[in-house]
PDB file of C-alpha atoms and ligand atoms in Angstrom:
ATOM      1  CA  MET A1416      20.210 -26.366  -7.366  1.00 70.00           C
ATOM      2  CA  GLU A1417      18.359 -26.946 -10.624  1.00 78.00           C
ATOM      3  CA  ILE A1418      16.286 -24.070 -11.961  1.00 75.00           C
ATOM      4  CA  GLN A1419      13.179 -26.289 -11.986  1.00 79.00           C
ATOM      5  CA  LEU A1420      13.612 -26.974  -8.259  1.00 87.00           C
ATOM      6  CA  TRP A1421      14.003 -23.239  -7.571  1.00 89.00           C
ATOM      7  CA  ARG A1422      10.768 -22.636  -9.481  1.00 90.00           C
ATOM      8  CA  GLU A1423       8.966 -25.208  -7.344  1.00 92.00           C
ATOM      9  CA  ILE A1424      10.343 -23.737  -4.115  1.00 93.00           C
ATOM     10  CA  LEU A1425       9.515 -20.154  -5.074  1.00 96.00           C
ATOM     11  CA  ALA A1426       5.999 -20.774  -6.477  1.00 96.00           C
ATOM     12  CA  PRO A1427       4.172 -20.758  -3.083  1.00 97.00           C
ATOM     13  CA  TYR A1428       6.044 -17.565  -2.117  1.00 98.00           C
ATOM     14  CA  GLN A1429       4.751 -15.924  -5.308  1.00 98.00           C
ATOM     15  CA  LEU A1430       1.235 -17.045  -4.397  1.00 98.00           C
ATOM     16  CA  ALA A1431       1.627 -15.561  -0.906  1.00 98.00           C
ATOM     17  CA  VAL A1432       2.804 -12.238  -2.379  1.00 98.00           C
ATOM     18  CA  ASP A1433      -0.042 -12.162  -4.941  1.00 98.00           C
ATOM     19  CA  GLU A1434      -2.710 -12.946  -2.332  1.00 98.00           C
ATOM     20  CA  MET A1435      -1.397 -10.443   0.192  1.00 98.00           C
ATOM     21  CA  MET A1436      -1.160  -7.699  -2.437  1.00 98.00           C
ATOM     22  CA  VAL A1437      -4.841  -8.259  -3.288  1.00 98.00           C
ATOM     23  CA  LYS A1438      -5.762  -8.115   0.398  1.00 98.00           C
ATOM     24  CA  PHE A1439      -3.863  -4.905   1.169  1.00 98.00           C
ATOM     25  CA  LYS A1440      -5.115  -3.232  -2.011  1.00 97.00           C
ATOM     26  CA  HIS A1441      -8.615  -4.216  -0.990  1.00 97.00           C
ATOM     27  CA  LEU A1442      -8.106  -2.387   2.302  1.00 97.00           C
ATOM     28  CA  GLN A1443      -7.358   0.740   0.249  1.00 95.00           C
ATOM     29  CA  ASP A1444     -10.642   0.199  -1.627  1.00 93.00           C
ATOM     30  CA  GLU A1445     -12.532  -0.186   1.649  1.00 93.00           C
ATOM     31  CA  TYR A1446     -11.240   3.168   2.912  1.00 90.00           C
ATOM     32  CA  ARG A1447     -12.110   4.780  -0.438  1.00 85.00           C
ATOM     33  CA  ILE A1448     -15.641   3.359  -0.429  1.00 83.00           C
ATOM     34  CA  ALA A1449     -16.117   4.501   3.179  1.00 83.00           C
ATOM     35  CA  GLY A1450     -14.913   7.957   2.072  1.00 79.00           C
ATOM     36  CA  THR A1451     -12.282   8.079   4.830  1.00 85.00           C
ATOM     37  CA  TYR A1452      -8.565   8.725   4.837  1.00 88.00           C
ATOM     38  CA  CYS A1453      -6.512   5.672   3.875  1.00 92.00           C
ATOM     39  CA  PRO A1454      -3.272   5.073   5.839  1.00 95.00           C
ATOM     40  CA  ILE A1455      -1.932   2.985   2.936  1.00 97.00           C
ATOM     41  CA  ASN A1456      -0.626   5.024   0.032  1.00 96.00           C
ATOM     42  CA  LYS A1457       0.880   2.239  -2.059  1.00 97.00           C
ATOM     43  CA  VAL A1458       1.446  -1.531  -1.865  1.00 98.00           C
ATOM     44  CA  GLU A1459       4.333  -3.301  -3.559  1.00 98.00           C
ATOM     45  CA  GLY A1460       5.369  -6.934  -3.527  1.00 98.00           C
ATOM     46  CA  ARG A1461       8.135  -9.120  -4.817  1.00 98.00           C
ATOM     47  CA  VAL A1462       9.710 -12.542  -4.558  1.00 98.00           C
ATOM     48  CA  LYS A1463      13.440 -12.265  -3.904  1.00 96.00           C
ATOM     49  CA  ARG A1464      15.553 -13.014  -6.976  1.00 95.00           C
ATOM     50  CA  ILE A1465      17.525 -16.282  -6.896  1.00 94.00           C
ATOM     51  CA  SER A1466      20.796 -14.333  -7.142  1.00 92.00           C
ATOM     52  CA  SER A1467      19.834 -12.235  -4.075  1.00 93.00           C
ATOM     53  CA  ILE A1468      18.869 -15.388  -2.153  1.00 94.00           C
ATOM     54  CA  LEU A1469      22.249 -16.946  -2.970  1.00 93.00           C
ATOM     55  CA  GLU A1470      24.013 -13.743  -1.930  1.00 91.00           C
ATOM     56  CA  LYS A1471      22.159 -13.708   1.401  1.00 92.00           C
ATOM     57  CA  LEU A1472      22.972 -17.390   2.036  1.00 93.00           C
ATOM     58  CA  GLN A1473      26.633 -16.617   1.469  1.00 92.00           C
ATOM     59  CA  LYS A1474      26.568 -13.479   3.654  1.00 90.00           C
ATOM     60  CA  LYS A1475      24.959 -15.355   6.550  1.00 92.00           C
ATOM     61  CA  ASN A1476      27.018 -18.542   6.082  1.00 92.00           C
ATOM     62  CA  PHE A1477      23.931 -20.639   5.426  1.00 92.00           C
ATOM     63  CA  THR A1478      23.767 -23.600   3.076  1.00 89.00           C
ATOM     64  CA  ILE A1479      21.315 -24.024   0.245  1.00 88.00           C
ATOM     65  CA  GLU A1480      19.316 -26.493   2.368  1.00 88.00           C
ATOM     66  CA  ASP A1481      18.675 -23.631   4.828  1.00 88.00           C
ATOM     67  CA  VAL A1482      16.774 -21.542   2.269  1.00 92.00           C
ATOM     68  CA  GLU A1483      13.223 -22.293   3.333  1.00 90.00           C
ATOM     69  CA  GLU A1484      13.944 -22.462   7.054  1.00 91.00           C
ATOM     70  CA  LYS A1485      16.265 -19.510   7.540  1.00 92.00           C
ATOM     71  CA  ILE A1486      15.598 -16.934   4.820  1.00 95.00           C
ATOM     72  CA  GLU A1487      12.497 -15.106   5.947  1.00 96.00           C
ATOM     73  CA  ASP A1488      12.261 -12.414   3.287  1.00 97.00           C
ATOM     74  CA  ILE A1489      11.875 -14.561   0.160  1.00 97.00           C
ATOM     75  CA  ALA A1490       8.353 -13.158  -0.019  1.00 98.00           C
ATOM     76  CA  GLY A1491       8.263  -9.425   0.600  1.00 98.00           C
ATOM     77  CA  ILE A1492       5.478  -6.878   0.824  1.00 98.00           C
ATOM     78  CA  ARG A1493       6.147  -3.166   1.133  1.00 98.00           C
ATOM     79  CA  ILE A1494       3.463  -0.820   2.386  1.00 98.00           C
ATOM     80  CA  ILE A1495       4.133   2.852   1.767  1.00 98.00           C
ATOM     81  CA  CYS A1496       2.370   5.445   3.905  1.00 97.00           C
ATOM     82  CA  GLN A1497       2.138   9.212   3.634  1.00 95.00           C
ATOM     83  CA  PHE A1498       2.789   9.990   7.293  1.00 96.00           C
ATOM     84  CA  VAL A1499       4.813   8.386  10.106  1.00 96.00           C
ATOM     85  CA  GLU A1500       1.565   8.165  12.160  1.00 96.00           C
ATOM     86  CA  ASP A1501       0.014   5.962   9.450  1.00 96.00           C
ATOM     87  CA  ILE A1502       2.705   3.313  10.059  1.00 98.00           C
ATOM     88  CA  ASP A1503       1.285   2.514  13.535  1.00 97.00           C
ATOM     89  CA  VAL A1504      -2.212   2.286  12.093  1.00 97.00           C
ATOM     90  CA  VAL A1505      -1.054  -0.160   9.396  1.00 98.00           C
ATOM     91  CA  VAL A1506       0.995  -2.246  11.861  1.00 98.00           C
ATOM     92  CA  ASN A1507      -2.054  -2.528  14.159  1.00 98.00           C
ATOM     93  CA  LEU A1508      -4.215  -3.577  11.214  1.00 98.00           C
ATOM     94  CA  ILE A1509      -1.702  -6.352  10.476  1.00 98.00           C
ATOM     95  CA  ARG A1510      -1.487  -7.450  14.133  1.00 98.00           C
ATOM     96  CA  LYS A1511      -5.283  -7.832  14.286  1.00 98.00           C
ATOM     97  CA  ARG A1512      -5.623  -9.947  11.127  1.00 98.00           C
ATOM     98  CA  LYS A1513      -6.624 -13.572  11.462  1.00 97.00           C
ATOM     99  CA  ASP A1514      -5.085 -14.647   8.133  1.00 97.00           C
ATOM    100  CA  MET A1515      -1.499 -13.809   9.134  1.00 98.00           C
ATOM    101  CA  GLU A1516       0.341 -14.353  12.385  1.00 98.00           C
ATOM    102  CA  VAL A1517       3.043 -11.905  13.418  1.00 98.00           C
ATOM    103  CA  LYS A1518       6.223 -13.823  14.224  1.00 98.00           C
ATOM    104  CA  THR A1519       8.673 -10.973  14.790  1.00 98.00           C
ATOM    105  CA  GLU A1520       8.751  -7.194  14.586  1.00 98.00           C
ATOM    106  CA  LYS A1521      11.718  -4.857  14.085  1.00 98.00           C
ATOM    107  CA  ASP A1522      11.266  -1.166  14.687  1.00 98.00           C
ATOM    108  CA  TYR A1523      13.961   0.585  12.658  1.00 98.00           C
ATOM    109  CA  ILE A1524      12.057   3.845  13.039  1.00 96.00           C
ATOM    110  CA  THR A1525      12.741   4.176  16.759  1.00 95.00           C
ATOM    111  CA  ASN A1526      16.015   2.265  16.391  1.00 96.00           C
ATOM    112  CA  ILE A1527      17.468   3.789  13.232  1.00 96.00           C
ATOM    113  CA  LYS A1528      20.075   1.544  11.567  1.00 95.00           C
ATOM    114  CA  PRO A1529      23.668   2.886  11.490  1.00 92.00           C
ATOM    115  CA  SER A1530      23.241   3.354   7.723  1.00 91.00           C
ATOM    116  CA  GLY A1531      20.364   5.784   8.401  1.00 94.00           C
ATOM    117  CA  TYR A1532      17.763   3.207   7.260  1.00 96.00           C
ATOM    118  CA  ARG A1533      14.274   3.603   8.750  1.00 97.00           C
ATOM    119  CA  SER A1534      11.284   1.279   8.313  1.00 98.00           C
ATOM    120  CA  TYR A1535       9.025  -0.931  10.415  1.00 98.00           C
ATOM    121  CA  HIS A1536       9.540  -4.640   9.632  1.00 98.00           C
ATOM    122  CA  LEU A1537       7.267  -7.546  10.464  1.00 98.00           C
ATOM    123  CA  ILE A1538       7.734 -11.200   9.662  1.00 98.00           C
ATOM    124  CA  VAL A1539       4.306 -12.786   9.412  1.00 98.00           C
ATOM    125  CA  LEU A1540       3.394 -16.418   8.895  1.00 98.00           C
ATOM    126  CA  TYR A1541       0.956 -16.795   6.030  1.00 98.00           C
ATOM    127  CA  SER A1542      -0.680 -19.980   4.673  1.00 98.00           C
ATOM    128  CA  VAL A1543      -1.250 -20.759   1.022  1.00 98.00           C
ATOM    129  CA  GLU A1544      -2.993 -23.701  -0.594  1.00 97.00           C
ATOM    130  CA  THR A1545      -0.873 -25.627  -3.108  1.00 96.00           C
ATOM    131  CA  ILE A1546      -1.210 -28.903  -5.003  1.00 94.00           C
ATOM    132  CA  ASN A1547       0.817 -30.418  -2.162  1.00 92.00           C
ATOM    133  CA  GLY A1548      -1.505 -29.077   0.531  1.00 96.00           C
ATOM    134  CA  THR A1549      -1.321 -26.101   2.862  1.00 97.00           C
ATOM    135  CA  LYS A1550       2.053 -24.398   3.141  1.00 97.00           C
ATOM    136  CA  THR A1551       2.791 -21.851   5.858  1.00 97.00           C
ATOM    137  CA  LEU A1552       5.491 -19.368   4.852  1.00 97.00           C
ATOM    138  CA  PRO A1553       7.242 -16.386   6.376  1.00 98.00           C
ATOM    139  CA  VAL A1554       6.561 -13.085   4.596  1.00 98.00           C
ATOM    140  CA  GLU A1555       8.462  -9.901   5.373  1.00 98.00           C
ATOM    141  CA  ILE A1556       6.303  -6.783   5.473  1.00 98.00           C
ATOM    142  CA  GLN A1557       8.153  -3.460   5.403  1.00 98.00           C
ATOM    143  CA  VAL A1558       6.086  -0.436   6.390  1.00 98.00           C
ATOM    144  CA  ARG A1559       7.562   3.000   5.714  1.00 98.00           C
ATOM    145  CA  THR A1560       6.717   6.528   4.617  1.00 97.00           C
ATOM    146  CA  LEU A1561       7.134   7.850   1.070  1.00 97.00           C
ATOM    147  CA  ALA A1562      10.174   9.818   2.239  1.00 97.00           C
ATOM    148  CA  MET A1563      11.770   6.786   3.966  1.00 97.00           C
ATOM    149  CA  ASP A1564      11.102   4.748   0.832  1.00 97.00           C
ATOM    150  CA  PHE A1565      12.764   7.352  -1.384  1.00 96.00           C
ATOM    151  CA  TRP A1566      15.893   7.292   0.808  1.00 97.00           C
ATOM    152  CA  ALA A1567      16.007   3.472   1.061  1.00 97.00           C
ATOM    153  CA  THR A1568      15.631   3.053  -2.712  1.00 96.00           C
ATOM    154  CA  ILE A1569      18.515   5.412  -3.451  1.00 95.00           C
ATOM    155  CA  GLU A1570      20.708   3.947  -0.708  1.00 94.00           C
ATOM    156  CA  HIS A1571      19.975   0.401  -1.887  1.00 92.00           C
ATOM    157  CA  SER A1572      21.099   1.273  -5.439  1.00 91.00           C
ATOM    158  CA  LEU A1573      24.292   2.869  -4.119  1.00 92.00           C
ATOM    159  CA  GLN A1574      24.959  -0.147  -1.875  1.00 86.00           C
ATOM    160  CA  TYR A1575      24.634  -2.297  -4.986  1.00 82.00           C
ATOM    161  CA  LYS A1576      26.923  -0.016  -6.973  1.00 84.00           C
ATOM    162  CA  TYR A1577      29.679   0.184  -4.343  1.00 87.00           C
ATOM    163  CA  ARG A1578      29.092  -3.247  -2.743  1.00 79.00           C
ATOM    164  CA  TYR A1579      30.821  -3.003   0.628  1.00 75.00           C
ATOM    165  CA  ASN A1580      33.153  -0.140  -0.326  1.00 86.00           C
ATOM    166  CA  MET A1581      30.951   2.916  -0.293  1.00 88.00           C
ATOM    167  CA  PRO A1582      33.145   6.059  -0.346  1.00 91.00           C
ATOM    168  CA  ASP A1583      33.005   8.097   2.882  1.00 91.00           C
ATOM    169  CA  VAL A1584      31.800  11.180   1.060  1.00 93.00           C
ATOM    170  CA  ILE A1585      28.778   9.315  -0.355  1.00 93.00           C
ATOM    171  CA  ARG A1586      28.065   7.721   3.035  1.00 91.00           C
ATOM    172  CA  GLU A1587      28.160  11.158   4.659  1.00 93.00           C
ATOM    173  CA  ARG A1588      25.783  12.594   2.065  1.00 93.00           C
ATOM    174  CA  LEU A1589      23.417   9.679   2.638  1.00 94.00           C
ATOM    175  CA  ASN A1590      23.573  10.355   6.392  1.00 94.00           C
ATOM    176  CA  ASN A1591      22.682  13.991   5.761  1.00 94.00           C
ATOM    177  CA  ALA A1592      19.859  12.919   3.469  1.00 96.00           C
ATOM    178  CA  ALA A1593      18.592  10.530   6.190  1.00 96.00           C
ATOM    179  CA  LYS A1594      18.459  13.456   8.633  1.00 95.00           C
ATOM    180  CA  ALA A1595      16.598  15.520   6.022  1.00 96.00           C
ATOM    181  CA  VAL A1596      14.072  12.672   5.650  1.00 96.00           C
ATOM    182  CA  ILE A1597      13.429  12.718   9.427  1.00 96.00           C
ATOM    183  CA  SER A1598      12.802  16.440   9.371  1.00 96.00           C
ATOM    184  CA  LEU A1599      10.613  16.171   6.225  1.00 96.00           C
ATOM    185  CA  ASP A1600       8.498  13.462   7.874  1.00 96.00           C
ATOM    186  CA  ASN A1601       8.196  15.594  11.039  1.00 95.00           C
ATOM    187  CA  GLU A1602       7.231  18.649   9.012  1.00 93.00           C
ATOM    188  CA  MET A1603       4.581  16.668   7.113  1.00 93.00           C
ATOM    189  CA  SER A1604       3.225  15.248  10.388  1.00 93.00           C
ATOM    190  CA  SER A1605       2.709  18.777  11.709  1.00 91.00           C
ATOM    191  CA  ILE A1606       0.333  19.582   8.826  1.00 89.00           C
ATOM    192  CA  ARG A1607      -1.142  16.054   8.680  1.00 88.00           C
ATOM    193  CA  ASN A1608      -4.618  17.071   9.865  1.00 85.00           C
ATOM    194  CA  GLU A1609      -4.878  19.776   7.232  1.00 87.00           C
ATOM    195  CA  ILE A1610      -3.719  17.441   4.441  1.00 84.00           C
ATOM    196  CA  MET A1611      -6.073  14.692   5.652  1.00 83.00           C
ATOM    197  CA  ASP A1612      -9.038  17.121   5.662  1.00 82.00           C
ATOM    198  CA  VAL A1613      -8.327  18.106   2.057  1.00 83.00           C
ATOM    199  CA  GLN A1614      -7.912  14.477   0.962  1.00 81.00           C
ATOM    200  CA  ASN A1615     -11.045  13.374   2.842  1.00 82.00           C
ATOM    201  CA  SER A1616     -13.220  16.026   1.262  1.00 84.00           C
ATOM    202  CA  TYR A1617     -11.756  15.279  -2.193  1.00 84.00           C
ATOM    203  CA  GLN A1618     -12.533  11.589  -1.641  1.00 81.00           C
ATOM    204  CA  LEU A1619     -16.059  12.345  -0.429  1.00 85.00           C
ATOM    205  CA  LYS A1620     -16.709  14.696  -3.352  1.00 88.00           C
ATOM    206  CA  SER A1621     -15.535  12.182  -5.935  1.00 86.00           C
ATOM    207  CA  SER A1622     -17.648   9.395  -4.442  1.00 85.00           C
ATOM    208  CA  ILE A1623     -20.816  11.595  -4.373  1.00 91.00           C
ATOM    209  CA  VAL A1624     -20.170  12.733  -7.965  1.00 93.00           C
ATOM    210  CA  GLY A1625     -19.635   9.087  -8.968  1.00 90.00           C
ATOM    211  CA  GLU A1626     -22.999   8.110  -7.448  1.00 90.00           C
ATOM    212  CA  ILE A1627     -24.810  11.023  -9.105  1.00 94.00           C
ATOM    213  CA  LEU A1628     -23.391  10.199 -12.551  1.00 94.00           C
ATOM    214  CA  ASN A1629     -24.314   6.562 -12.076  1.00 92.00           C
ATOM    215  CA  THR A1630     -27.903   7.450 -11.180  1.00 93.00           C
ATOM    216  CA  ILE A1631     -28.188   9.841 -14.162  1.00 92.00           C
ATOM    217  CA  GLN A1632     -26.897   7.083 -16.438  1.00 90.00           C
ATOM    218  CA  ASN A1633     -29.560   4.688 -15.089  1.00 90.00           C
ATOM    219  CA  LEU A1634     -32.272   7.337 -15.475  1.00 90.00           C
ATOM    220  CA  TYR A1635     -31.413   7.558 -19.184  1.00 88.00           C
ATOM    221  CA  LYS A1636     -32.988   4.122 -19.596  1.00 85.00           C
ATOM    222  CA  VAL A1637     -36.320   5.078 -17.982  1.00 86.00           C
ATOM    223  CA  ALA A1638     -36.875   8.842 -17.803  1.00 85.00           C
ATOM    224  CA  ASN A1639     -37.765  11.141 -20.693  1.00 84.00           C
ATOM    225  CA  LYS A1640     -34.957  13.018 -22.401  1.00 85.00           C
ATOM    226  CA  ARG A1641     -36.166  16.522 -21.449  1.00 88.00           C
ATOM    227  CA  GLU A1642     -36.203  15.620 -17.772  1.00 89.00           C
ATOM    228  CA  ILE A1643     -32.717  14.100 -17.966  1.00 90.00           C
ATOM    229  CA  ILE A1644     -31.316  17.235 -19.626  1.00 91.00           C
ATOM    230  CA  LYS A1645     -32.916  19.347 -16.859  1.00 90.00           C
ATOM    231  CA  ILE A1646     -31.346  17.103 -14.191  1.00 93.00           C
ATOM    232  CA  GLN A1647     -27.956  17.305 -15.885  1.00 92.00           C
ATOM    233  CA  ASP A1648     -28.089  21.119 -16.032  1.00 92.00           C
ATOM    234  CA  GLU A1649     -29.004  21.246 -12.358  1.00 92.00           C
ATOM    235  CA  PHE A1650     -26.104  18.899 -11.575  1.00 94.00           C
ATOM    236  CA  TYR A1651     -23.596  21.129 -13.422  1.00 92.00           C
ATOM    237  CA  ASN A1652     -24.904  24.178 -11.529  1.00 92.00           C
ATOM    238  CA  VAL A1653     -24.563  22.444  -8.157  1.00 92.00           C
ATOM    239  CA  TYR A1654     -21.144  21.050  -9.113  1.00 91.00           C
ATOM    240  CA  MET A1655     -19.860  24.517 -10.034  1.00 89.00           C
ATOM    241  CA  GLN A1656     -20.830  25.835  -6.572  1.00 88.00           C
ATOM    242  CA  SER A1657     -18.079  23.602  -5.078  1.00 83.00           C
ATOM    243  CA  ASP A1658     -20.289  23.078  -2.027  1.00 88.00           C
ATOM    244  CA  ILE A1659     -20.143  19.509  -0.699  1.00 88.00           C
ATOM    245  CA  ASN A1660     -23.435  19.916   1.261  1.00 90.00           C
ATOM    246  CA  ALA A1661     -25.283  21.102  -1.849  1.00 93.00           C
ATOM    247  CA  LEU A1662     -23.891  18.090  -3.758  1.00 93.00           C
ATOM    248  CA  GLU A1663     -25.081  15.735  -1.005  1.00 92.00           C
ATOM    249  CA  ARG A1664     -28.567  17.326  -1.050  1.00 94.00           C
ATOM    250  CA  PHE A1665     -28.729  17.025  -4.843  1.00 95.00           C
ATOM    251  CA  SER A1666     -27.676  13.370  -4.650  1.00 94.00           C
ATOM    252  CA  LYS A1667     -30.473  12.601  -2.159  1.00 93.00           C
ATOM    253  CA  GLU A1668     -33.092  14.411  -4.309  1.00 93.00           C
ATOM    254  CA  LEU A1669     -31.891  12.470  -7.334  1.00 94.00           C
ATOM    255  CA  ASP A1670     -32.235   9.200  -5.399  1.00 92.00           C
ATOM    256  CA  ILE A1671     -35.888  10.070  -4.663  1.00 92.00           C
ATOM    257  CA  ILE A1672     -36.519  10.710  -8.391  1.00 91.00           C
ATOM    258  CA  ALA A1673     -34.824   7.397  -9.283  1.00 90.00           C
ATOM    259  CA  GLU A1674     -36.883   5.597  -6.609  1.00 89.00           C
ATOM    260  CA  GLY A1675     -40.047   7.026  -8.204  1.00 86.00           C
ATOM    261  CA  TYR A1676     -39.124   5.476 -11.545  1.00 82.00           C
ATOM    262  CA  ARG A1677     -38.338   2.155  -9.882  1.00 73.00           C
ATOM    263  CA  ALA A1678     -41.784   2.213  -8.197  1.00 59.00           C
ATOM    264  CA  GLN A1679     -43.416   2.942 -11.568  1.00 63.00           C
ATOM    265  CA  ALA A1680     -41.569   0.011 -13.136  1.00 60.00           C
ATOM    266  CA  ILE A1681     -42.912  -2.380 -10.495  1.00 51.00           C
ATOM    267  CA  GLN A1682     -46.588  -1.318 -11.031  1.00 49.00           C
TER     268      GLN A1682
HETATM  269  P1  LIG B2210      16.719  -6.778  -0.541  1.00 77.49           P
HETATM  270  O1  LIG B2210      17.445  -6.748  -1.826  1.00 77.49           O
HETATM  271  O2  LIG B2210      15.915  -5.542  -0.291  1.00 77.49           O
HETATM  272  O3  LIG B2210      15.884  -8.020  -0.374  1.00 77.49           O
HETATM  273  P2  LIG B2210      20.649  -8.167   7.797  1.00 77.49           P
HETATM  274  O4  LIG B2210      21.032  -9.048   8.933  1.00 77.49           O
HETATM  275  O5  LIG B2210      20.582  -6.714   8.156  1.00 77.49           O
HETATM  276  O6  LIG B2210      21.463  -8.403   6.561  1.00 77.49           O
HETATM  277  P3  LIG B2210      18.013  -9.313   8.019  1.00 77.49           P
HETATM  278  O7  LIG B2210      18.411  -9.860   9.312  1.00 77.49           O
HETATM  279  O8  LIG B2210      17.429 -10.264   7.042  1.00 77.49           O
HETATM  280  O9  LIG B2210      19.195  -8.549   7.288  1.00 77.49           O
HETATM  281  O10 LIG B2210      16.902  -8.269   8.287  1.00 77.49           O
HETATM  282  P4  LIG B2210      16.805  -6.712   8.228  1.00 77.49           P
HETATM  283  O11 LIG B2210      17.979  -6.025   8.842  1.00 77.49           O
HETATM  284  O12 LIG B2210      15.500  -6.460   8.847  1.00 77.49           O
HETATM  285  O13 LIG B2210      16.811  -6.358   6.650  1.00 77.49           O
HETATM  286  C1  LIG B2210      15.916  -6.918   5.761  1.00 77.49           C
HETATM  287  C2  LIG B2210      15.667  -5.987   4.611  1.00 77.49           C
HETATM  288  O14 LIG B2210      15.489  -4.638   5.066  1.00 77.49           O
HETATM  289  C3  LIG B2210      16.784  -5.888   3.627  1.00 77.49           C
HETATM  290  O15 LIG B2210      16.734  -6.969   2.742  1.00 77.49           O
HETATM  291  C4  LIG B2210      16.475  -4.553   2.946  1.00 77.49           C
HETATM  292  O16 LIG B2210      15.385  -4.682   2.043  1.00 77.49           O
HETATM  293  C5  LIG B2210      16.033  -3.715   4.119  1.00 77.49           C
HETATM  294  N1  LIG B2210      17.186  -3.037   4.730  1.00 77.49           N
HETATM  295  C6  LIG B2210      17.765  -3.349   5.895  1.00 77.49           C
HETATM  296  N2  LIG B2210      18.780  -2.515   6.140  1.00 77.49           N
HETATM  297  C7  LIG B2210      18.851  -1.659   5.108  1.00 77.49           C
HETATM  298  C8  LIG B2210      19.698  -0.543   4.801  1.00 77.49           C
HETATM  299  O17 LIG B2210      20.603  -0.181   5.533  1.00 77.49           O
HETATM  300  N3  LIG B2210      19.453   0.100   3.613  1.00 77.49           N
HETATM  301  C9  LIG B2210      18.461  -0.266   2.769  1.00 77.49           C
HETATM  302  N4  LIG B2210      18.293   0.420   1.641  1.00 77.49           N
HETATM  303  N5  LIG B2210      17.653  -1.315   3.036  1.00 77.49           N
HETATM  304  C10 LIG B2210      17.837  -1.996   4.189  1.00 77.49           C
HETATM  305  P5  LIG B2210      18.026  -7.428   1.937  1.00 77.49           P
HETATM  306  O18 LIG B2210      17.998  -8.904   1.807  1.00 77.49           O
HETATM  307  O19 LIG B2210      19.264  -6.863   2.579  1.00 77.49           O
HETATM  308  O20 LIG B2210      17.880  -6.767   0.549  1.00 77.49           O
END
């Protein structure tokens, strides 16, 4: 197939990946703004390389005409979570969305692959608008933990290096590493609540501090300098106390001061 034709075929898949990346990253922003724990740690996306598509066609005995109909992972999104529990949360978020329809699901976390591979896979149907009209495409979404991702990345590179002749000793080491990943994920799950508490309060603190600094910056335009310096000193004192309640109280008091200036401006 000519390279130009490949480009035309792959362009809508790239659009699907770009749009979905924006949407999943926006979910992360929503959690951050709400000051709550985000089940999504990282979002990655890619369009499969032409060489990998050709390799897959060959492996599955498909012809080049089958590309669009039978290869369902040309567009791929990977969502990396911190904890195994987050995977269910993310999968449910995907199932509930109106802009993508789940076609199939594969649970390689309950049903670990013989290689030791673990991940939750969904094929979703996603529509993009192109110059030729609406195009509905399959997109593969892989949801996995950081630890599962680490293992899969290493194993994928070794698969590439050894093709289909991976030495037994390497395979055995990878199997051991896969077991270690399961126990690491379990261990992390057992302290999940503690880690989430720390991350939540860090998130809350940084959003309150962000609001306070923003208000102080706005006050610079309207309040007198001496008052601003006094407010800043008070802020540093409260900040140094490392007390989230005191920070929240200070933020509310500052809002009242800022409101006062706004009221003055209207008169
Ligand atoms: P790439 O380069 O990541 O795109 P299969 O029948 O197993 O060949 P199928 O039916 O398309 O593949 O679906 P499956 O089993 O759900 O696998 C799809 C993708 O999951 C793979 O894409 C890999 O990304 C990942 N995957 C599946 N099994 C393994 C594994 O044992 N190790 C690693 N590291 N990744 C795996 P591609 O096209 O194989 O590769």
